[in-house]
PDB file of C-alpha atoms (C1' of nucleotides) in Angstrom:
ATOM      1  CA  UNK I   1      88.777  86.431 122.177  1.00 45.00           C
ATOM      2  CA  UNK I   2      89.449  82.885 121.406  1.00 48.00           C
ATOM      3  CA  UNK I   3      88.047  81.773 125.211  1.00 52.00           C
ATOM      4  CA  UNK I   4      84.632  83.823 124.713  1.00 54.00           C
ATOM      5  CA  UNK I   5      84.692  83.772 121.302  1.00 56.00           C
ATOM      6  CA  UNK I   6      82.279  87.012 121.446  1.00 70.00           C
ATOM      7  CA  UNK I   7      84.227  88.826 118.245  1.00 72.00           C
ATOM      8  CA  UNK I   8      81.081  91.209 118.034  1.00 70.00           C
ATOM      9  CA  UNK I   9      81.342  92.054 121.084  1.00 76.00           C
ATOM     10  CA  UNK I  10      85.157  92.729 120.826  1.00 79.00           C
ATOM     11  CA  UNK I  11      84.112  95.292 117.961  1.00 82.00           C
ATOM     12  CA  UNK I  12      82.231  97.579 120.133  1.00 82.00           C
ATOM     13  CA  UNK I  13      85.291  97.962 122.240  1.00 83.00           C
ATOM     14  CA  UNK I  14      87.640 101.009 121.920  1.00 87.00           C
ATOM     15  CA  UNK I  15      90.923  99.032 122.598  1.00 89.00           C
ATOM     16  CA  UNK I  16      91.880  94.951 122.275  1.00 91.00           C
ATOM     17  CA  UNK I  17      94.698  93.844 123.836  1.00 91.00           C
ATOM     18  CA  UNK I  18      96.066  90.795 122.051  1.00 91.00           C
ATOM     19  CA  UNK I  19      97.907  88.725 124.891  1.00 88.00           C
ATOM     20  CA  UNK I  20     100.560  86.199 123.546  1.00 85.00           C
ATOM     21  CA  UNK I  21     101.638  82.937 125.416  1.00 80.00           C
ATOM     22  CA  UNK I  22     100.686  79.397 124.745  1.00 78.00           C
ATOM     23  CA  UNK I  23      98.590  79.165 121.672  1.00 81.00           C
ATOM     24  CA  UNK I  24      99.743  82.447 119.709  1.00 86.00           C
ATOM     25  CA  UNK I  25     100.887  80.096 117.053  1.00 87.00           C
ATOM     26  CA  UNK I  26      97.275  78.513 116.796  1.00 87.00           C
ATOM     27  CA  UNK I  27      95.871  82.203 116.949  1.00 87.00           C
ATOM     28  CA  UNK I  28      97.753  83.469 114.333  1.00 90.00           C
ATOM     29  CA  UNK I  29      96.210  81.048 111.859  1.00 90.00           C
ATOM     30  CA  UNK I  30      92.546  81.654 113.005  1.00 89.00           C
ATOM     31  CA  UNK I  31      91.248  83.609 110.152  1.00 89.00           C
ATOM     32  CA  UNK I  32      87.842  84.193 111.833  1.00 87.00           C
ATOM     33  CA  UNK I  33      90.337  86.081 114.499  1.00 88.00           C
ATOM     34  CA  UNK I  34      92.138  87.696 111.943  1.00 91.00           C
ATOM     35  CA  UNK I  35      89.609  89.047 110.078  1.00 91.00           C
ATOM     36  CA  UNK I  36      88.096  90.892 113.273  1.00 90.00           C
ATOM     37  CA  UNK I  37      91.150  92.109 113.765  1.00 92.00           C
ATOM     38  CA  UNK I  38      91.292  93.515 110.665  1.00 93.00           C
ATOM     39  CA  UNK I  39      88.040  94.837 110.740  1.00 92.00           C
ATOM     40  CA  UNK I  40      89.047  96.172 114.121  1.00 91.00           C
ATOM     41  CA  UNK I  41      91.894  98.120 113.275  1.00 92.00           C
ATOM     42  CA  UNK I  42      89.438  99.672 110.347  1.00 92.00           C
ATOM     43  CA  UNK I  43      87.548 100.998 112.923  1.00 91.00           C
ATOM     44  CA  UNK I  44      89.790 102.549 114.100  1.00 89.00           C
ATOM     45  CA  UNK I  45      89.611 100.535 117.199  1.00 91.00           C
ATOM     46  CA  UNK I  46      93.157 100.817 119.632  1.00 92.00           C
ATOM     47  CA  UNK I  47      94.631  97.463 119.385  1.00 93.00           C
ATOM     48  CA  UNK I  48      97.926  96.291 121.507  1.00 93.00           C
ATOM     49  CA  UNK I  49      99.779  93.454 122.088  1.00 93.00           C
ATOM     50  CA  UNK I  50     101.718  91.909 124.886  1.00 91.00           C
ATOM     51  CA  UNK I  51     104.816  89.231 124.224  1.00 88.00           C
ATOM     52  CA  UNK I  52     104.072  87.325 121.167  1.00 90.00           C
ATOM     53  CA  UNK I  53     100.782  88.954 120.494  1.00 92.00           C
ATOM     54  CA  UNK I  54     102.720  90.944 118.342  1.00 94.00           C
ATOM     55  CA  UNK I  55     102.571  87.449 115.649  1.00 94.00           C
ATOM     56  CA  UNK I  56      98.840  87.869 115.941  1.00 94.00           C
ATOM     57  CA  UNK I  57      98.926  91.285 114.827  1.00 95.00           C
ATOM     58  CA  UNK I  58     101.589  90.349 112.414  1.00 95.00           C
ATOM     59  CA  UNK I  59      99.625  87.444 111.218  1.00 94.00           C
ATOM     60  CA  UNK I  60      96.465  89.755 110.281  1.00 94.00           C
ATOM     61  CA  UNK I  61      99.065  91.988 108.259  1.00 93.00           C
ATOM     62  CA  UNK I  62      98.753  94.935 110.434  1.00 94.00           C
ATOM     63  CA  UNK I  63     102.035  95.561 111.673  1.00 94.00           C
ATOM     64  CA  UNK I  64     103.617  96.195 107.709  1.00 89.00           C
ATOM     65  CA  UNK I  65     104.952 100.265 107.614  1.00 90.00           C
ATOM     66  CA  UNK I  66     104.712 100.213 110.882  1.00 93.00           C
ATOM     67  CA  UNK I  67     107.286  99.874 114.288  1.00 92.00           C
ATOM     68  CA  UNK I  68     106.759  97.407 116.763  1.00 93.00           C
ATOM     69  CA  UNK I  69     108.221  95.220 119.460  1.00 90.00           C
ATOM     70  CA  UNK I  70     107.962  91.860 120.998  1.00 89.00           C
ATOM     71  CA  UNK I  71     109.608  89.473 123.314  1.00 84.00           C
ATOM     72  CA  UNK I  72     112.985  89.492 122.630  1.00 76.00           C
ATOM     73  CA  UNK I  73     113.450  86.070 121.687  1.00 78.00           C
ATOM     74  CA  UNK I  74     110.511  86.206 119.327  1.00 84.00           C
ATOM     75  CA  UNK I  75     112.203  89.525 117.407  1.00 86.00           C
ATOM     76  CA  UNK I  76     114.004  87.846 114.535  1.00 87.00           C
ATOM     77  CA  UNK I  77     110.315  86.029 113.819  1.00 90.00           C
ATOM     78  CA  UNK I  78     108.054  88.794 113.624  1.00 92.00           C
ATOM     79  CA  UNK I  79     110.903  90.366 111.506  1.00 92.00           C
ATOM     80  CA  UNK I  80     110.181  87.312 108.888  1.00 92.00           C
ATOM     81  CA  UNK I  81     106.099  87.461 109.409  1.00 92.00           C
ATOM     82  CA  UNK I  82     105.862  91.545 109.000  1.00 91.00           C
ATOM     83  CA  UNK I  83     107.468  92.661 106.237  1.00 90.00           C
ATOM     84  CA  UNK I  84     108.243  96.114 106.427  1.00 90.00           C
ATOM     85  CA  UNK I  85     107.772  96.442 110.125  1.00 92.00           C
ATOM     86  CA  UNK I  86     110.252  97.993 112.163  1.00 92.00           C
ATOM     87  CA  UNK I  87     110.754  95.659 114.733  1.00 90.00           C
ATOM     88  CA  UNK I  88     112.516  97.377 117.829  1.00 86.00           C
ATOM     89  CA  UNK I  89     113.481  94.223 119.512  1.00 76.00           C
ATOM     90  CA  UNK I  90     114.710  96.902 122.839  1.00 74.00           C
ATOM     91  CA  UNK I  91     111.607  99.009 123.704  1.00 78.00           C
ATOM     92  CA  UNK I  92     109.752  98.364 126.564  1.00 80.00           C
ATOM     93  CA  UNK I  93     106.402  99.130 124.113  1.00 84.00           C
ATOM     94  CA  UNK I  94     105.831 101.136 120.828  1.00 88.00           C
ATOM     95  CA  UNK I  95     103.247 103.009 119.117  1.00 90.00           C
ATOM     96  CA  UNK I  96     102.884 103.180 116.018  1.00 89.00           C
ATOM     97  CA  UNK I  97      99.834 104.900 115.176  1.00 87.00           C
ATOM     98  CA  UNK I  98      97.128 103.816 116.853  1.00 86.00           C
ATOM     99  CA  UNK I  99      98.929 100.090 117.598  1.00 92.00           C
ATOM    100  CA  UNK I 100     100.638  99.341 120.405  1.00 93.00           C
ATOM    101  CA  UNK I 101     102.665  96.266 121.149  1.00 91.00           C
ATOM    102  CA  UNK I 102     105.058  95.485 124.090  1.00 89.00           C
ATOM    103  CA  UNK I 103     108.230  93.141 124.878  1.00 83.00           C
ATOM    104  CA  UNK I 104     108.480  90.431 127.407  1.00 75.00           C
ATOM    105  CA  UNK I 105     104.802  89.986 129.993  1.00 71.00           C
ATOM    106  CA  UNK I 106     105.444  92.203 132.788  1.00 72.00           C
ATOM    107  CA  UNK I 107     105.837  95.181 130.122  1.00 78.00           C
ATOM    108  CA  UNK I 108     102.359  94.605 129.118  1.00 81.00           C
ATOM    109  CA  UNK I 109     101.515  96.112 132.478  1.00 81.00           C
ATOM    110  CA  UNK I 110     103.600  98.870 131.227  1.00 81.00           C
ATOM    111  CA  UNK I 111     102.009  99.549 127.808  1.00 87.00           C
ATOM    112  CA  UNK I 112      98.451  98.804 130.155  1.00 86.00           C
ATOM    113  CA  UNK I 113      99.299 101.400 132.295  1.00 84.00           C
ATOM    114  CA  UNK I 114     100.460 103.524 129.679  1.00 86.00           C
ATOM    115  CA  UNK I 115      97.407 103.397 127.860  1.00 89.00           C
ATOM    116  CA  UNK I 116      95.428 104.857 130.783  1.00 88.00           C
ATOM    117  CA  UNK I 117      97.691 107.246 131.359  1.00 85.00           C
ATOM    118  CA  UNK I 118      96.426 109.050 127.660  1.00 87.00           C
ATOM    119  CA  UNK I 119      92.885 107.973 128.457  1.00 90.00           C
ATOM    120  CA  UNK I 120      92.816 109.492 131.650  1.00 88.00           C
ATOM    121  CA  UNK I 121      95.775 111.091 133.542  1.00 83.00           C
ATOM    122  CA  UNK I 122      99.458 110.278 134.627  1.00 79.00           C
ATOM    123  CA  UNK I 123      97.380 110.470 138.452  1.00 78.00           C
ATOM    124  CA  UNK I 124      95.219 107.513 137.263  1.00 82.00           C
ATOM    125  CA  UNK I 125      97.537 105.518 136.226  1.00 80.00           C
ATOM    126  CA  UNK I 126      99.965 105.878 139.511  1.00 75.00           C
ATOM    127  CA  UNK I 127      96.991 105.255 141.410  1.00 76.00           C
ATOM    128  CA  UNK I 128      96.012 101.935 139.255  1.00 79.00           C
ATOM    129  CA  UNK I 129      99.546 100.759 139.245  1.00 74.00           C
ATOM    130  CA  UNK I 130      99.381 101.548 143.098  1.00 68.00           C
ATOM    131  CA  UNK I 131      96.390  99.209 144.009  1.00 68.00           C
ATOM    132  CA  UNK I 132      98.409  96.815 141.629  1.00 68.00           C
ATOM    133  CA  UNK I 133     101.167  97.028 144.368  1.00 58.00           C
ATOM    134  CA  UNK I 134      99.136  96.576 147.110  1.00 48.00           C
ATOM    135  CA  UNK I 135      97.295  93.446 145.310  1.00 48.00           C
ATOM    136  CA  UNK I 136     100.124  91.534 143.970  1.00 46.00           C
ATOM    137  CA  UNK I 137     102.547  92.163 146.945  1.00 40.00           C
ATOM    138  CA  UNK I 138     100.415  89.831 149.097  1.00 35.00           C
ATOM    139  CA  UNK I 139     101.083  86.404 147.463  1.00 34.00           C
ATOM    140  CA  UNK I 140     104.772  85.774 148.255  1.00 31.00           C
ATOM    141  CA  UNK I 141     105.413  89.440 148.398  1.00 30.00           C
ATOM    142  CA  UNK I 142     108.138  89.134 145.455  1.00 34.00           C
ATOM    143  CA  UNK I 143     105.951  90.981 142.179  1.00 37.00           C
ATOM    144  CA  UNK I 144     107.655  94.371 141.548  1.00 41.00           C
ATOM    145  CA  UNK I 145     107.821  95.899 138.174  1.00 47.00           C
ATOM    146  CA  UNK I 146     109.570  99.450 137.846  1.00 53.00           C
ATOM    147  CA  UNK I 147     106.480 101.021 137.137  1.00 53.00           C
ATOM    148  CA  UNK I 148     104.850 100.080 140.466  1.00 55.00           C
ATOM    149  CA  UNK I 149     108.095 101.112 141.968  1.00 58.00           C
ATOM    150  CA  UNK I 150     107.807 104.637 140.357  1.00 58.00           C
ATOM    151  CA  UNK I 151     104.040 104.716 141.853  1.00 58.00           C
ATOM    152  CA  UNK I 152     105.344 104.116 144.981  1.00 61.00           C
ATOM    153  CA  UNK I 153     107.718 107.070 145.173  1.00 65.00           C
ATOM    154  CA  UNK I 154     106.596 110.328 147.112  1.00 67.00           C
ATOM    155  CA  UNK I 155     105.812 113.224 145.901  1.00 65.00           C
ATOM    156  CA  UNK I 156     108.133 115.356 148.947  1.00 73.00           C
ATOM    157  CA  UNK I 157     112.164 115.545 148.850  1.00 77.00           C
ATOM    158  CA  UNK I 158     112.444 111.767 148.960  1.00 82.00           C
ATOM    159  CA  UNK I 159     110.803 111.235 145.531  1.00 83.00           C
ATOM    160  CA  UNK I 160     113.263 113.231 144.387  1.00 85.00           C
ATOM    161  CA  UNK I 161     115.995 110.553 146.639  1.00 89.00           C
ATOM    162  CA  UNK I 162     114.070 107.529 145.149  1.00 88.00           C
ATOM    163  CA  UNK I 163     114.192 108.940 141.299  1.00 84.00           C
ATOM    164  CA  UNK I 164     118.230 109.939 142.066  1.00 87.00           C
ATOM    165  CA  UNK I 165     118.534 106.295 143.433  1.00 89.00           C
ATOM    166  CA  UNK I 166     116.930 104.892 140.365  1.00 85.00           C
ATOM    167  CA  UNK I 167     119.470 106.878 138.118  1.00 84.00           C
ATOM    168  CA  UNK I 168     122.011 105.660 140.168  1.00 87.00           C
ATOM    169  CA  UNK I 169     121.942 101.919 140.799  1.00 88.00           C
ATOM    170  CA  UNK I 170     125.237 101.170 139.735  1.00 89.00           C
ATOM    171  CA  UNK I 171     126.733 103.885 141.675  1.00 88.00           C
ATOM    172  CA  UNK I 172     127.540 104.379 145.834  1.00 89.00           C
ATOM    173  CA  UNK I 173     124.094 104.070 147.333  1.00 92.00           C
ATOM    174  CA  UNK I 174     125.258 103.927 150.763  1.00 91.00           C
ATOM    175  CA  UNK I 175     123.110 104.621 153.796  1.00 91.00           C
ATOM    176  CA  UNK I 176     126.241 107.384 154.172  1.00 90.00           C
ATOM    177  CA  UNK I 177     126.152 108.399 150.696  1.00 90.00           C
ATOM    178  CA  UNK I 178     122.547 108.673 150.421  1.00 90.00           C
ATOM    179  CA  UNK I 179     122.587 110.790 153.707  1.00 91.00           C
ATOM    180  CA  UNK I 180     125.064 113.283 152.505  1.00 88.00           C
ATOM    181  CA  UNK I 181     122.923 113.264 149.088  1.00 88.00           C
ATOM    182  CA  UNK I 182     119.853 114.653 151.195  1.00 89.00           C
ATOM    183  CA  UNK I 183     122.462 116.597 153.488  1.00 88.00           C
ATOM    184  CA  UNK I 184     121.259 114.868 156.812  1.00 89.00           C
ATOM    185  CA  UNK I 185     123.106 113.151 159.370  1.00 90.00           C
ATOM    186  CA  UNK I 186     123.224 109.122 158.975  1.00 91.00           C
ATOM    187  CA  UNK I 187     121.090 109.031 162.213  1.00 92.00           C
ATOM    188  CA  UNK I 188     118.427 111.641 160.906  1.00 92.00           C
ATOM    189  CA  UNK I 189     118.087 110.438 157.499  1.00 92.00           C
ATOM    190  CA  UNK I 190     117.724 106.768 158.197  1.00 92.00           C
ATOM    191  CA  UNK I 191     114.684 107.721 160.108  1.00 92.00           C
ATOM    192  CA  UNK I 192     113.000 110.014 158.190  1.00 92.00           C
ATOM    193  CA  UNK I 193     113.854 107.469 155.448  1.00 91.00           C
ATOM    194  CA  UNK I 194     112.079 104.749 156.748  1.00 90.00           C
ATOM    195  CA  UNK I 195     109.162 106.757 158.127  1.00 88.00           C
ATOM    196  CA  UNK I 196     108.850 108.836 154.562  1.00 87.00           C
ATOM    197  CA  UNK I 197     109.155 105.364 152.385  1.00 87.00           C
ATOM    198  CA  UNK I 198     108.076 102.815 154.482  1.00 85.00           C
ATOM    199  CA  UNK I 199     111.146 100.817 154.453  1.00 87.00           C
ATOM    200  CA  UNK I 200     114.709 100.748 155.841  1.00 90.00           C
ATOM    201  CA  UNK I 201     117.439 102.546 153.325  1.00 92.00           C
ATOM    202  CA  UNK I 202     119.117  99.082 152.144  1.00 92.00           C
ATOM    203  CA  UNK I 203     116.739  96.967 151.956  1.00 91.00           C
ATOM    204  CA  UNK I 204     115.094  99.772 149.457  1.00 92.00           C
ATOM    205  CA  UNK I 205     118.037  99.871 147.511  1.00 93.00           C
ATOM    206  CA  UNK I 206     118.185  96.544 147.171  1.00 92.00           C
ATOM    207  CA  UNK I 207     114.584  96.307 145.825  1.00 90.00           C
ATOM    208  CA  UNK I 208     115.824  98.753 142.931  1.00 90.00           C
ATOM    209  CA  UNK I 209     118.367  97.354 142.090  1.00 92.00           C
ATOM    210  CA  UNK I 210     116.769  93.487 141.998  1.00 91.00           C
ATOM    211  CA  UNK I 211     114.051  94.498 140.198  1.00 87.00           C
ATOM    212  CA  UNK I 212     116.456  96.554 137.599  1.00 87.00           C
ATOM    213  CA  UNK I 213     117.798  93.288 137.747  1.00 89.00           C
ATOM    214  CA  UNK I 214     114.845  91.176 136.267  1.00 85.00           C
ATOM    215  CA  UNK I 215     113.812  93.204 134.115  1.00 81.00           C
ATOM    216  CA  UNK I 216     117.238  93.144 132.100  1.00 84.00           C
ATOM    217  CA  UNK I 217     117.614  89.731 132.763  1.00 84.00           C
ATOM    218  CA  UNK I 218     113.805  88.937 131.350  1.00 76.00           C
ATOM    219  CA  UNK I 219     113.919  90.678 128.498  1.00 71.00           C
ATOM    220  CA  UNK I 220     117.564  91.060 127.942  1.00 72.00           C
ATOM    221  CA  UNK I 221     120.402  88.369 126.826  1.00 75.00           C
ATOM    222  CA  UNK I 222     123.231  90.248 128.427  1.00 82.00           C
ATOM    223  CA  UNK I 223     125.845  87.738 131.009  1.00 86.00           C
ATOM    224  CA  UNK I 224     125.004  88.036 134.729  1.00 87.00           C
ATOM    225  CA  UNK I 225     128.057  89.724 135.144  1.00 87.00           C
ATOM    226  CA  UNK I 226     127.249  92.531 133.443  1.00 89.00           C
ATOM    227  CA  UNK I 227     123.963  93.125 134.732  1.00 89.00           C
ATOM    228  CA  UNK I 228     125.325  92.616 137.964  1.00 90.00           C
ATOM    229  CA  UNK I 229     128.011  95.796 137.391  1.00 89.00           C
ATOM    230  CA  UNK I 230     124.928  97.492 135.441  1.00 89.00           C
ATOM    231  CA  UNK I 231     123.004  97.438 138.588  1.00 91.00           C
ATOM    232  CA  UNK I 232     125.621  98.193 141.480  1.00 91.00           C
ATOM    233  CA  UNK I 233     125.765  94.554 142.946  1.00 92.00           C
ATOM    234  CA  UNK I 234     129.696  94.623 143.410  1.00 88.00           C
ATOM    235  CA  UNK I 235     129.751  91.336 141.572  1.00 88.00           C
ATOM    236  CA  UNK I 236     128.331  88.355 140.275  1.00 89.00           C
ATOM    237  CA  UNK I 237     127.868  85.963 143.431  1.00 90.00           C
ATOM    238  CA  UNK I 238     125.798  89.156 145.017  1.00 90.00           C
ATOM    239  CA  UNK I 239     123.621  89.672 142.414  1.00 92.00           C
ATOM    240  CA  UNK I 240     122.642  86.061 142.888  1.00 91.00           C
ATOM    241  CA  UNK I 241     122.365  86.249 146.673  1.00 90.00           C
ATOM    242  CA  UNK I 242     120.125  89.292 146.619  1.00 91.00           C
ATOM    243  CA  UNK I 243     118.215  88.095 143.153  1.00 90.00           C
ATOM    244  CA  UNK I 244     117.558  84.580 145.184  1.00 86.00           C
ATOM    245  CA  UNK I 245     116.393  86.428 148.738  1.00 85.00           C
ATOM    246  CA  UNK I 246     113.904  89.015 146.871  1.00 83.00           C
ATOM    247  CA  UNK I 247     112.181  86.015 143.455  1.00 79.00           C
ATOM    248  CA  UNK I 248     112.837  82.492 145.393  1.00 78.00           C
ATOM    249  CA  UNK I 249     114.556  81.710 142.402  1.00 79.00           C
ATOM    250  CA  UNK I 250     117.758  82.227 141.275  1.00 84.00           C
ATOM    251  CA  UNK I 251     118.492  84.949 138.001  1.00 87.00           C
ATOM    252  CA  UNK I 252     119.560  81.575 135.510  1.00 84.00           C
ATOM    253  CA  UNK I 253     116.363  79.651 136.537  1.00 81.00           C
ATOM    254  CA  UNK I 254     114.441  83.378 136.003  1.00 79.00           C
ATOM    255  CA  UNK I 255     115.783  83.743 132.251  1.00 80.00           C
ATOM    256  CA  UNK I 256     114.835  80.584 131.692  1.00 74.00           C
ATOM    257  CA  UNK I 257     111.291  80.808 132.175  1.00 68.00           C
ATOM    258  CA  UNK I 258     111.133  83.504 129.978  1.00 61.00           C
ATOM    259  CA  UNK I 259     113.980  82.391 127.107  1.00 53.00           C
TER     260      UNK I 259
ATOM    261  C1'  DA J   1     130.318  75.266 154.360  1.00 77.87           C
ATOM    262  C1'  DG J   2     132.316  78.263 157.461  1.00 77.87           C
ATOM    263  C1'  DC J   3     134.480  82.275 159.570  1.00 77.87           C
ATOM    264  C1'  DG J   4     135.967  86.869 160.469  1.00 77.87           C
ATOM    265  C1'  DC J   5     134.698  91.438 159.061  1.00 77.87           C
ATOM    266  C1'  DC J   6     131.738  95.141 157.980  1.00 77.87           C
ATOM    267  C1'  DT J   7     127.435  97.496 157.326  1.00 77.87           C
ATOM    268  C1'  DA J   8     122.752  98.507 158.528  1.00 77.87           C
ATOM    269  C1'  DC J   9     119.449  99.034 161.893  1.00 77.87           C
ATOM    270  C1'  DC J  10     117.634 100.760 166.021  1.00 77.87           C
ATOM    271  C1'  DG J  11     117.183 101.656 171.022  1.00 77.87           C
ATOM    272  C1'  DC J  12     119.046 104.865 174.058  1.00 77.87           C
ATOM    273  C1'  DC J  13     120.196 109.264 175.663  1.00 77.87           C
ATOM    274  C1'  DA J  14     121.989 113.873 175.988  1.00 77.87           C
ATOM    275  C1'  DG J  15     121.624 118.464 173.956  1.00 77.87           C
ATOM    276  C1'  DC J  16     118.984 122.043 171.805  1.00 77.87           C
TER     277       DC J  16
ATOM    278  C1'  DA P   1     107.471 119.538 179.196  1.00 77.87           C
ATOM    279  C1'  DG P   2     107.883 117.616 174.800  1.00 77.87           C
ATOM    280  C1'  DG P   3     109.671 117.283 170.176  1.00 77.87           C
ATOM    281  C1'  DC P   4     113.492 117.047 167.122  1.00 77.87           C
ATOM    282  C1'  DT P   5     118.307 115.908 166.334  1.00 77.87           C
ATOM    283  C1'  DG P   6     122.471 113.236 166.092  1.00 77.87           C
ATOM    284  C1'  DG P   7     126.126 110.359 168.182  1.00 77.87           C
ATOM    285  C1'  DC P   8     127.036 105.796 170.412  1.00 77.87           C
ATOM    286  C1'  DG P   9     127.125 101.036 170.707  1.00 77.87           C
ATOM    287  C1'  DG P  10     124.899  96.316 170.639  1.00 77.87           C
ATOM    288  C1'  DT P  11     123.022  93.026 167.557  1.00 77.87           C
ATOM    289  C1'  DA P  12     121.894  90.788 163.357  1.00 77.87           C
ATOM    290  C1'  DG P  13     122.923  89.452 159.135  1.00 77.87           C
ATOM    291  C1'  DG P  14     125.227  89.870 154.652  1.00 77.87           C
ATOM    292  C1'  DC P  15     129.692  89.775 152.319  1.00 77.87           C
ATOM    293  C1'  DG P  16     134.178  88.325 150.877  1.00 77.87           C
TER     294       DG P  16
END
DNA sequence: AGCGCCTACCGCCAGC
DNA sequence: AGGCTGGCGGTAGGCG
């Protein structure tokens, strides 16, 4: 809104996302934004927010008697800017009527692909967060968010493996475990594995349990060491090792970015 | 940084 | 014959 600075046009849409970042500070004290958000949400226009969007939102007074969330670090301030909002400093995104907001960046996607999931169909928005996969594995091949993982999953006997492994990261996910899970031989199941999901049993597992990984430690303040134990890496130094292989970076240098 | 150990992966092959 | 299955063992690479 502020780069095109087309608010009439943003009034003939049916939902505004308000993105956060850089500049919400600024934003929030733009009246001439404020007041189209207002006149937005009377409307009865969808409006959402990703990260510290939620301020904006705030800022125009539309978050009071409502819940909402934000990025975690920015909970305790949109507690003092929205009186009487619930602020559920955990969720991924809320609703609240017809406002959305959701935590740390990569949950927007989340509330974005939640959002066309009631516009259209749960089909529509696996197959959108599937081309989102296939676009934003090319640069660097690292981008994984647990939605896109849960697109990826099959629909035969081994979406039913991937959703058990997702329940159970911290447990024994070994190739022999896994196998005796799906009641196959090591041999058998490591090949139907790898021809049914498109990659080899570990280094799956490992992808879970990384990207379970960043998302606690994004939007999350607990120690390494327990995320670590809360996502079956048997400790500490191999959380690291496997955070480092999958980002480039390494989990303290990740939090940072987003603290 | 390094080293021995262990697991995962996969080609190979025999059996059904 | 040809496909599926599952055990074996070599190799690579991660882990402690």
């Amino acid at each position: 809104l502020i780069a095109h600075a087309s608010f009439e046009e943003a009034l003939d849409a049916d939902t505004l996302l308000i993105s956060g970042g850089i500049g919400y500070a600024d934003a929030a004290q733009d009246e001439r934004l404020l007041a189209v958000l207002r006149d937005a949400a009377g409307r009865g226009i969808r409006l959402g927010s990703i990260c510290t969007g939620s301020l904006i939102l705030a800022a125009a007074g539309l978050l009071g008697g409502r819940r909402a969330t934000t990025h975690w670090a920015y909970a305790e301030e949109l507690r003092r800017r929205a009186p009487g909002c619930e602020v559920e400093e955990d969720a991924i995104y809320v609703r609240s009527a017809d406002i959305y907001s959701s935590a740390g960046v990569s949950a927007g996607m989340d509330l974005a692909l939640a959002l066309v999931e009631q516009d259209w169909s749960r089909d529509v928005s696996l197959a959108v967060a599937q081309q989102l996969v296939l676009y934003l594995k090319r640069p660097g091949g690292q981008s994984q968010f647990s939605r896109m993982l849960e697109a990826q999953r099959n629909d035969d006997s081994f979406g039913a493996l991937q959703r058990w492994i997702e329940d159970h990261v911290a447990g024994d996910l070994s190739i022999a475990a896994m196998a005796d899970h799906m009641a196959m031989s090591v041999r058998q199941f490591s090949r139907a594995f790898r021809d049914r999901v498109h990659d080899t049993p570990a280094r799956y597992v490992e992808r879970i349990r990384v990207e379970r990984a960043r998302r606690s430690i994004s939007e999350g303040r607990s120690p390494l060491k327990l995320v670590a134990r809360e996502c079956g890496f048997h400790n500490e130094q191999a959380l690291r090792r496997a955070f480092h292989r999958q980002m480039g970076i390494a989990p303290v240098d990740y939090r940072q970015r987003f603290a």
